[in-house]
mmCIF file with all atom_site columns, C-alpha atoms in Angstrom:
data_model
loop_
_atom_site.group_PDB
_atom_site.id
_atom_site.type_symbol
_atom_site.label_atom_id
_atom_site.label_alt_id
_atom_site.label_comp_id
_atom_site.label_asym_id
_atom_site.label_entity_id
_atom_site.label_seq_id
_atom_site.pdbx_PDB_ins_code
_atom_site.Cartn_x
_atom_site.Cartn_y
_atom_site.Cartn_z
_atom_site.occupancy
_atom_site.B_iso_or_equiv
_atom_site.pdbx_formal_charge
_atom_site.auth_seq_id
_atom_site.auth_comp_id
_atom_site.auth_asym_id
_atom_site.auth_atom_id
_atom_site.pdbx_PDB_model_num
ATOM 1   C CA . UNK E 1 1   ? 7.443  -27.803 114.214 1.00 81.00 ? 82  UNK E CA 1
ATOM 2   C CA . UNK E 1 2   ? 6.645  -30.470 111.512 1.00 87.00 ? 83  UNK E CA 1
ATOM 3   C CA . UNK E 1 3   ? 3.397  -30.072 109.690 1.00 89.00 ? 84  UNK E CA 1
ATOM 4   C CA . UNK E 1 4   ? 2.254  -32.214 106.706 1.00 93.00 ? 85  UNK E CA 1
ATOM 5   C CA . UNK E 1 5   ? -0.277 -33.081 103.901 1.00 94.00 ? 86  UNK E CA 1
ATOM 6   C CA . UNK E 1 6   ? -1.130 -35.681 101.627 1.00 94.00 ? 87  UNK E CA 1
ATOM 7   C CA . UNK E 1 7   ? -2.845 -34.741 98.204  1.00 95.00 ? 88  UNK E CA 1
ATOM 8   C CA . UNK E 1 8   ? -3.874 -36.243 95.277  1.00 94.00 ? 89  UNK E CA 1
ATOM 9   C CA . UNK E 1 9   ? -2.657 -35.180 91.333  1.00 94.00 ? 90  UNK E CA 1
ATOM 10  C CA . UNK E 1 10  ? -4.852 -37.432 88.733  1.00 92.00 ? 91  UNK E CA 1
ATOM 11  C CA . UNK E 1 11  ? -3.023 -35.152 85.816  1.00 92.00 ? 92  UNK E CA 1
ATOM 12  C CA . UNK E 1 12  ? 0.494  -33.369 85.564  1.00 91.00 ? 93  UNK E CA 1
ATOM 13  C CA . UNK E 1 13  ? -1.949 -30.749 84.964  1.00 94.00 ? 94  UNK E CA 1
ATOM 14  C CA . UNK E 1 14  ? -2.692 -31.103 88.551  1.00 94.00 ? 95  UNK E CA 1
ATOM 15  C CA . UNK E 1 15  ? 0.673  -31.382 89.426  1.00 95.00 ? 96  UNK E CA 1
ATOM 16  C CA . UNK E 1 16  ? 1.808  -28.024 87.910  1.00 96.00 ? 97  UNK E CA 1
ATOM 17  C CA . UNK E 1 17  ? -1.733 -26.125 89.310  1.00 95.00 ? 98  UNK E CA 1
ATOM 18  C CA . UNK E 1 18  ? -0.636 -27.276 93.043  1.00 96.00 ? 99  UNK E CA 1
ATOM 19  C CA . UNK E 1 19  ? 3.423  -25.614 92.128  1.00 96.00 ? 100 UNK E CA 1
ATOM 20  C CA . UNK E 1 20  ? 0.813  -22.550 90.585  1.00 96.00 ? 101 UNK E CA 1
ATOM 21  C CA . UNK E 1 21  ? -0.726 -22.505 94.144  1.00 95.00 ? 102 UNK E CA 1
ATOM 22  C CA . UNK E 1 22  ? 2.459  -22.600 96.088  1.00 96.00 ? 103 UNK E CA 1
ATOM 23  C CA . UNK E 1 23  ? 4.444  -20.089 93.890  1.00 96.00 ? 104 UNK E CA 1
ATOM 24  C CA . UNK E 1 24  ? 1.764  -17.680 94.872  1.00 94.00 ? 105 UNK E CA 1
ATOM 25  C CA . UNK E 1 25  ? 2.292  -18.052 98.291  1.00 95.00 ? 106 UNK E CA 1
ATOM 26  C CA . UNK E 1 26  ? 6.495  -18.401 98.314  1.00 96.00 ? 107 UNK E CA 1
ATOM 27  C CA . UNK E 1 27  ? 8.763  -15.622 99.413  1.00 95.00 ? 108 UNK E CA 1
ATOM 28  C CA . UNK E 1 28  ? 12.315 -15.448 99.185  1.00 95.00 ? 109 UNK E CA 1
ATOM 29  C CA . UNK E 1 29  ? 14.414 -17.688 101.524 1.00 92.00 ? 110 UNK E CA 1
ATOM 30  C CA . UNK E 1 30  ? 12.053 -20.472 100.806 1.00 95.00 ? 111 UNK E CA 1
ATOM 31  C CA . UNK E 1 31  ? 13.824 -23.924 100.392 1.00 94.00 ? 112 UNK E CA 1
ATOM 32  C CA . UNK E 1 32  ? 12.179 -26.393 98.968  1.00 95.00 ? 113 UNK E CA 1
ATOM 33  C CA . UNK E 1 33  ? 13.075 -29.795 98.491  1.00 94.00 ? 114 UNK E CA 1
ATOM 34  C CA . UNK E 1 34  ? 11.842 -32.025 95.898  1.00 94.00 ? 115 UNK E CA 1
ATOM 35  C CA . UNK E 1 35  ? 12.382 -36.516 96.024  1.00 93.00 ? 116 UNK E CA 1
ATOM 36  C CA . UNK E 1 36  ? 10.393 -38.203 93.798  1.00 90.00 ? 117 UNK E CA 1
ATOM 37  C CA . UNK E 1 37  ? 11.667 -40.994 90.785  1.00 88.00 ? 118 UNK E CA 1
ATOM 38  C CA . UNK E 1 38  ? 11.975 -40.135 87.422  1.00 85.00 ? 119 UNK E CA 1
ATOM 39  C CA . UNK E 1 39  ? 9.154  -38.787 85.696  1.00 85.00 ? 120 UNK E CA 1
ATOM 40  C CA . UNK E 1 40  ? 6.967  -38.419 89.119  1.00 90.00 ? 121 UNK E CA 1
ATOM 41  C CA . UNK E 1 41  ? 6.835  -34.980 88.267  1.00 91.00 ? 122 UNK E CA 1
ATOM 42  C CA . UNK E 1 42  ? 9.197  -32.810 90.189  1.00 92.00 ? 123 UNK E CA 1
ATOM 43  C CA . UNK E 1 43  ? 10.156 -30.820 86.857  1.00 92.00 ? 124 UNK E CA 1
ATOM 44  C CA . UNK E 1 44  ? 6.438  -30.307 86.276  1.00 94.00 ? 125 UNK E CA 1
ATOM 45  C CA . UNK E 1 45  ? 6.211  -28.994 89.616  1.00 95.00 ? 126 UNK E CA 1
ATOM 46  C CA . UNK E 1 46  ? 9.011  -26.278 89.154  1.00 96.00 ? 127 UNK E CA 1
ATOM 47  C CA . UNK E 1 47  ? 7.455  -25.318 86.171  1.00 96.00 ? 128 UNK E CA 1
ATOM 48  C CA . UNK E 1 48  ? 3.848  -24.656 88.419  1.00 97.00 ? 129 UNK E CA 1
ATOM 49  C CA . UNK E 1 49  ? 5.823  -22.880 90.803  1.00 97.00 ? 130 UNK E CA 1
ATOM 50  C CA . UNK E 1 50  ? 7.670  -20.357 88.538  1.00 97.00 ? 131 UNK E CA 1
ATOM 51  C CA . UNK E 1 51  ? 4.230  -19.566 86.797  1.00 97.00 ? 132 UNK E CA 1
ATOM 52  C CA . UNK E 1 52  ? 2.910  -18.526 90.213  1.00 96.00 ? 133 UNK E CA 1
ATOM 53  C CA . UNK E 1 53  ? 5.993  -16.910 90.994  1.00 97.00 ? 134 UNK E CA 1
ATOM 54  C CA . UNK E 1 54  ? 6.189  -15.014 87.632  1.00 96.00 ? 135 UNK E CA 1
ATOM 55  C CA . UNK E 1 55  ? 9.847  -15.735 86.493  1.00 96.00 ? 136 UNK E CA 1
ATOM 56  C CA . UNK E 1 56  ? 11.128 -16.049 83.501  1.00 95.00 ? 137 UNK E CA 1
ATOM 57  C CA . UNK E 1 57  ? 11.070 -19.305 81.698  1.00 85.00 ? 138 UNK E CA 1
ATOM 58  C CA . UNK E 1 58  ? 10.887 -21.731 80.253  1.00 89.00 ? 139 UNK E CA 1
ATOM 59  C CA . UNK E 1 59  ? 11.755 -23.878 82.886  1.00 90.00 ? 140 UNK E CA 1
ATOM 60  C CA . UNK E 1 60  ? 13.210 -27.272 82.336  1.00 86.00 ? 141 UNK E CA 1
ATOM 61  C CA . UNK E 1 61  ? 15.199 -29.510 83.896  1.00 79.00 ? 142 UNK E CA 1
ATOM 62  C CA . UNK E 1 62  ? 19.272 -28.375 85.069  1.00 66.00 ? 143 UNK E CA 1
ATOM 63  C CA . UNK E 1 63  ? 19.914 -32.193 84.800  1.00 64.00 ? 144 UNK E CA 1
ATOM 64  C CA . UNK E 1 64  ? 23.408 -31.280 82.657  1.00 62.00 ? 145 UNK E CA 1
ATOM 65  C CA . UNK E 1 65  ? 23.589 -27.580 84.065  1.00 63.00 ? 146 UNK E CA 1
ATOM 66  C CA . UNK E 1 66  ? 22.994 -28.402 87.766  1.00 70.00 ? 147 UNK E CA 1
ATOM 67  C CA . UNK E 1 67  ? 21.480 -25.361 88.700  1.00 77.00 ? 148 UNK E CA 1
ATOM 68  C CA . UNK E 1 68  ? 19.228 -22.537 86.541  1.00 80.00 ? 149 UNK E CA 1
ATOM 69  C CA . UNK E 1 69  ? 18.627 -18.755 87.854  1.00 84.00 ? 150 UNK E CA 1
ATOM 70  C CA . UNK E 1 70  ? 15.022 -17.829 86.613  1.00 91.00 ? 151 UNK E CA 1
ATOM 71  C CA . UNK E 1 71  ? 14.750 -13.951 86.961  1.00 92.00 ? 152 UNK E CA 1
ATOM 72  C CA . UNK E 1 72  ? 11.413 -12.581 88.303  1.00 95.00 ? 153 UNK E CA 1
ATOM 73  C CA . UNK E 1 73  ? 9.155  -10.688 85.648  1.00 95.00 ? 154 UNK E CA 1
ATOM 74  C CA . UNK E 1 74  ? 7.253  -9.085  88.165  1.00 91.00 ? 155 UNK E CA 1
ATOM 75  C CA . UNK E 1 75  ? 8.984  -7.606  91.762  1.00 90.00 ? 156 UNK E CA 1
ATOM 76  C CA . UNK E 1 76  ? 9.185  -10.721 93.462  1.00 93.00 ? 157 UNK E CA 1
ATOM 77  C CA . UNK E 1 77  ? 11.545 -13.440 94.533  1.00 95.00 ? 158 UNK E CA 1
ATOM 78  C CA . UNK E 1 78  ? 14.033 -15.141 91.145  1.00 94.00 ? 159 UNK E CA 1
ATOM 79  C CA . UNK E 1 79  ? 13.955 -18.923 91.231  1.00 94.00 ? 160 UNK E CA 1
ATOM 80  C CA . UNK E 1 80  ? 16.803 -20.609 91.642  1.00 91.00 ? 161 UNK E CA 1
ATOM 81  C CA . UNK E 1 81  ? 15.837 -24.226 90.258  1.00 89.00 ? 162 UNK E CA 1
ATOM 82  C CA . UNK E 1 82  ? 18.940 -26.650 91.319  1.00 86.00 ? 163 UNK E CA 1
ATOM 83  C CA . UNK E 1 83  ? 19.348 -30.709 89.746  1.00 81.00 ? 164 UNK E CA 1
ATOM 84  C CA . UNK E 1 84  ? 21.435 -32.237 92.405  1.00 74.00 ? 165 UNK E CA 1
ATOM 85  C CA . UNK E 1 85  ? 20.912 -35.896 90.653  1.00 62.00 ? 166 UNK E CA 1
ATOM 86  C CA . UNK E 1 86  ? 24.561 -35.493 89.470  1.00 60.00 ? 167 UNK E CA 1
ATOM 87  C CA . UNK E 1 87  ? 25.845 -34.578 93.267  1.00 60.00 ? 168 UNK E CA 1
ATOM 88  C CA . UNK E 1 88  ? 27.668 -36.551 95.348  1.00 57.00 ? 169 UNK E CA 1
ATOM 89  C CA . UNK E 1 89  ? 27.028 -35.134 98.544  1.00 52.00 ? 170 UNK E CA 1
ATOM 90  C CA . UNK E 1 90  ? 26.331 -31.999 100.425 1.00 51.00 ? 171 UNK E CA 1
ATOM 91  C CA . UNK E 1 91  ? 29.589 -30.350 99.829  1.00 49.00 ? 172 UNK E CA 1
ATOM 92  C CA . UNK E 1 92  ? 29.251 -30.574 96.293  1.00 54.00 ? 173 UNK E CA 1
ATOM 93  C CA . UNK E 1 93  ? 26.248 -28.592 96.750  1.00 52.00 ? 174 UNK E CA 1
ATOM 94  C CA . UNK E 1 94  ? 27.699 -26.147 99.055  1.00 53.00 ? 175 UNK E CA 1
ATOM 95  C CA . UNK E 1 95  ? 30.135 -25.426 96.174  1.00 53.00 ? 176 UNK E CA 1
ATOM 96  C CA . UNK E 1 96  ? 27.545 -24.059 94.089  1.00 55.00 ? 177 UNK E CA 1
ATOM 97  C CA . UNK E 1 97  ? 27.209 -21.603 96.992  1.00 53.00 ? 178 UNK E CA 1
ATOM 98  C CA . UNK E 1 98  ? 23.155 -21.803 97.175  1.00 59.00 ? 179 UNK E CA 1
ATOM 99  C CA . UNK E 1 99  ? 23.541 -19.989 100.366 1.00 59.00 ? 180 UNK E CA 1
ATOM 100 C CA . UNK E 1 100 ? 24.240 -16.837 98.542  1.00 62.00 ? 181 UNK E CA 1
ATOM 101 C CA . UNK E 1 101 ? 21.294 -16.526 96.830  1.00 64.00 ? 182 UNK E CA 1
ATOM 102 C CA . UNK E 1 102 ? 19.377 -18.444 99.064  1.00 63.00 ? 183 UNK E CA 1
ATOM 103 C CA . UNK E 1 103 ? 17.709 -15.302 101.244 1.00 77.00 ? 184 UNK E CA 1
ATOM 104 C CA . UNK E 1 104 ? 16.826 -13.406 97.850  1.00 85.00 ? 185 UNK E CA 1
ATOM 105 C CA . UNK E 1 105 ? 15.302 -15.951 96.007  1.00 91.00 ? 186 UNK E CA 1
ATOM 106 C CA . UNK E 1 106 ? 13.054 -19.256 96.374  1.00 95.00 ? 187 UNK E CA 1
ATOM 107 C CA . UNK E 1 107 ? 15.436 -22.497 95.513  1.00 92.00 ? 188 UNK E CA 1
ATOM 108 C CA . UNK E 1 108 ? 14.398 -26.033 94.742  1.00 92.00 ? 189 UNK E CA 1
ATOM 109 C CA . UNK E 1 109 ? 16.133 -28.360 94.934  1.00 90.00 ? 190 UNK E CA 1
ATOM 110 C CA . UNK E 1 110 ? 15.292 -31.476 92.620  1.00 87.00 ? 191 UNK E CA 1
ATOM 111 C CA . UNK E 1 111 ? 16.481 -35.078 93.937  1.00 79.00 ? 192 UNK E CA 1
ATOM 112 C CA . UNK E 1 112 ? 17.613 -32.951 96.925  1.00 76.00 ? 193 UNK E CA 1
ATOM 113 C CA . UNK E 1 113 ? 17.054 -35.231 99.895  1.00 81.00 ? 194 UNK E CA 1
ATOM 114 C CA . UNK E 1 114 ? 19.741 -35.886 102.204 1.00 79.00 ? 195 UNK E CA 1
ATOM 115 C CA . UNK E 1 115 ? 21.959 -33.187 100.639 1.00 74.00 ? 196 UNK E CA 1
ATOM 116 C CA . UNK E 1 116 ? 19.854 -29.969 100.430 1.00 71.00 ? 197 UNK E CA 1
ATOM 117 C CA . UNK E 1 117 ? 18.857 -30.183 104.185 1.00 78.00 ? 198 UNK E CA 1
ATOM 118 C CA . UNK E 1 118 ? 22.040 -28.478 105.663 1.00 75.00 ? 199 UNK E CA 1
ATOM 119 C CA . UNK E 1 119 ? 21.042 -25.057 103.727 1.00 76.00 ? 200 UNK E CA 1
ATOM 120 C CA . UNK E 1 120 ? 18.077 -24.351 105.866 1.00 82.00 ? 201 UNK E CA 1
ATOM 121 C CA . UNK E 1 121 ? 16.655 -25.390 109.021 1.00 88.00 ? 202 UNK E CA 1
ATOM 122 C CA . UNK E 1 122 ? 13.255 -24.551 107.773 1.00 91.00 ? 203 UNK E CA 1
ATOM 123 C CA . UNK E 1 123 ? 12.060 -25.710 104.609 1.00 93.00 ? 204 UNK E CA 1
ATOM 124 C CA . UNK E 1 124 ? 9.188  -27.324 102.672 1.00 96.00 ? 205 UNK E CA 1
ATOM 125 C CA . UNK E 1 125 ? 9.757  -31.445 101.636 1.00 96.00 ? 206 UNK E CA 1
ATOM 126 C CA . UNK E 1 126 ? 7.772  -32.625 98.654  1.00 96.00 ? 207 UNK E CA 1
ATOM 127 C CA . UNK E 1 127 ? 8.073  -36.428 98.145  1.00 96.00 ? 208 UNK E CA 1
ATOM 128 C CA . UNK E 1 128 ? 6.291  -36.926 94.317  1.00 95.00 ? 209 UNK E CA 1
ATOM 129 C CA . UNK E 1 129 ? 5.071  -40.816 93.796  1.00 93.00 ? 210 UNK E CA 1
ATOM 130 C CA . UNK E 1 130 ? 3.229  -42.162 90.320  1.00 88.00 ? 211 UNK E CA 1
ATOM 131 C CA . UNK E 1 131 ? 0.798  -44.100 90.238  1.00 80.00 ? 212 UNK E CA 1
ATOM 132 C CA . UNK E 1 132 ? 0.031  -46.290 87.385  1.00 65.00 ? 213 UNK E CA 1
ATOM 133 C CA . UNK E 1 133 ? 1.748  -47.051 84.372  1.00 57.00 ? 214 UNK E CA 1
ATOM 134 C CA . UNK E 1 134 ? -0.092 -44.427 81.990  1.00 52.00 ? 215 UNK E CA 1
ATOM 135 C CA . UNK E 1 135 ? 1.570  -42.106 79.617  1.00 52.00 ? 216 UNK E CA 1
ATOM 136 C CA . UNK E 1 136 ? 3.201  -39.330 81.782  1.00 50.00 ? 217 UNK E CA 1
ATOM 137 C CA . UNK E 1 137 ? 0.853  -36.680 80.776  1.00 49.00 ? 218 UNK E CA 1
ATOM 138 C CA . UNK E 1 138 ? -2.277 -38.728 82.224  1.00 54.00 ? 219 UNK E CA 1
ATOM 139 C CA . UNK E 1 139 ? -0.562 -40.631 84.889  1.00 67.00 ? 220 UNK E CA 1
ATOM 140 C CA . UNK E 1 140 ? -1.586 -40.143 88.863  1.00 84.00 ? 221 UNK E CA 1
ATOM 141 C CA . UNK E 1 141 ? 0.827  -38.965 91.142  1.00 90.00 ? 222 UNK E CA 1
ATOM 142 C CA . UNK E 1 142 ? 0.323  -38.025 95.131  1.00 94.00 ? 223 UNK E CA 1
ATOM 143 C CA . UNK E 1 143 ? 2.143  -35.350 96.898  1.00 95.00 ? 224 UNK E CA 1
ATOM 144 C CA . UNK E 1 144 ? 3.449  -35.464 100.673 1.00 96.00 ? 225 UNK E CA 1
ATOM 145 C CA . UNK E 1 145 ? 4.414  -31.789 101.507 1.00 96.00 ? 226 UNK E CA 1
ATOM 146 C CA . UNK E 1 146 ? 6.180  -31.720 104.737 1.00 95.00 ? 227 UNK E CA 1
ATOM 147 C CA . UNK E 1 147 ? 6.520  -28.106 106.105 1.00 95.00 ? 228 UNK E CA 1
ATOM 148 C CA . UNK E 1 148 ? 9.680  -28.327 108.819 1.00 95.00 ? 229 UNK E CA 1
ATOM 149 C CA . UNK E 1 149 ? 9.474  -25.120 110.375 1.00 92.00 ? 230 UNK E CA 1
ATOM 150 C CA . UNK E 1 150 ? 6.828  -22.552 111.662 1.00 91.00 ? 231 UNK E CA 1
ATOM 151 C CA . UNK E 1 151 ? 6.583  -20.950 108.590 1.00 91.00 ? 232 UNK E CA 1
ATOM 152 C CA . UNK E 1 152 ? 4.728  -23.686 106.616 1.00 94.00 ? 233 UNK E CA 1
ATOM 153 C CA . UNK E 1 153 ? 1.719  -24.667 109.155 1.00 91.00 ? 234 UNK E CA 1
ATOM 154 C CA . UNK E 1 154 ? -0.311 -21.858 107.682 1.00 91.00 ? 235 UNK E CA 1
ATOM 155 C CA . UNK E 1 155 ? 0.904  -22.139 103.578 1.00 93.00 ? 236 UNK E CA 1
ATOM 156 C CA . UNK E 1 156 ? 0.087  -25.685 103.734 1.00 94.00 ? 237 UNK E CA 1
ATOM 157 C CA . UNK E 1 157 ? -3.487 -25.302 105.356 1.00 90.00 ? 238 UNK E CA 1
ATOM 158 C CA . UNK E 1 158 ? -3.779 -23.321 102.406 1.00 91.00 ? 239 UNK E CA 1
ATOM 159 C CA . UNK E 1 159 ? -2.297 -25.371 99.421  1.00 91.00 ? 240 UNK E CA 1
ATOM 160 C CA . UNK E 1 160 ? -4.906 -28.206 101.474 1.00 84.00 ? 241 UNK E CA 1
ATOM 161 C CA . UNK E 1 161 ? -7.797 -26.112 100.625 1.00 77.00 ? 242 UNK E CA 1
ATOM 162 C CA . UNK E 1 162 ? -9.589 -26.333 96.935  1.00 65.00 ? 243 UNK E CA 1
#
């Protein structure tokens, strides 16, 4: 089952209120994988999600450390906040050994199309564009969130609603 939604961020204020929204609503062995160019806001987003989550920051980007364990402060899920720009393929993934961690915690997977796919058959695919030429703060983006798997039809109805 495929389900999928198209919504609008005028502000990377936006952007990190719809990862708030979702990290409320995640539970551990959620994949998600985030595509999106530079500075479309797929660090922004991780940084929503482990608010709503409540894990211990701050979270920036693993560009140089590839992948970033971010403890829960609460009793909930850690996230486990992956950079696999710097990958070559999928086995250079799988030797980080996501698959470990991966029922315990929620991982994202930045720049993780076409590599981050093998570690679960069900998982959540956010594709970040920008819009504009703005400075990044103020600049538009859209979100397509593509739930593959049963378990997304509902979350998604309710990251849809305002």
């Amino acid at each position: 089952m495929t389900t999928e939604i198209t919504l609008d961020l005028p502000t990377a204020e936006d952007t990190r209120a719809l990862g708030r929204r979702l990290g409320g609503l995640l539970r551990a062995g959620d994949l998600l994988v985030l595509t999106g160019d530079l500075g479309a806001g797929k660090t922004t987003l991780t940084q929503g999600l482990g608010e709503g989550l409540g894990v211990r920051g701050p979270i920036t980007s693993p560009t140089f450390v590839i992948a970033r364990v971010h403890p829960s402060l609460q009793d909930g899920p850690a996230l486990v906040h992956v950079d696999a720009y710097r990958l070559g393929d999928g086995a250079e993934l799988d030797d980080l050994d996501l698959d470990e961690s991966l029922d315990g915690s929620v991982t994202v997977v930045e720049w993780g199309a076409g590599v981050a796919e093998q570690l679960s058959e069900e998982r959540l695919e956010l594709i970040l564009v920008r819009s504009g030429s703005a400075a990044e703060d103020q600049q538009g983006r859209s979100a397509r969130l593509r739930g593959i798997g049963t378990r997304w039809d509902a979350l998604l109805r309710q990251v849809s609603r305002p």
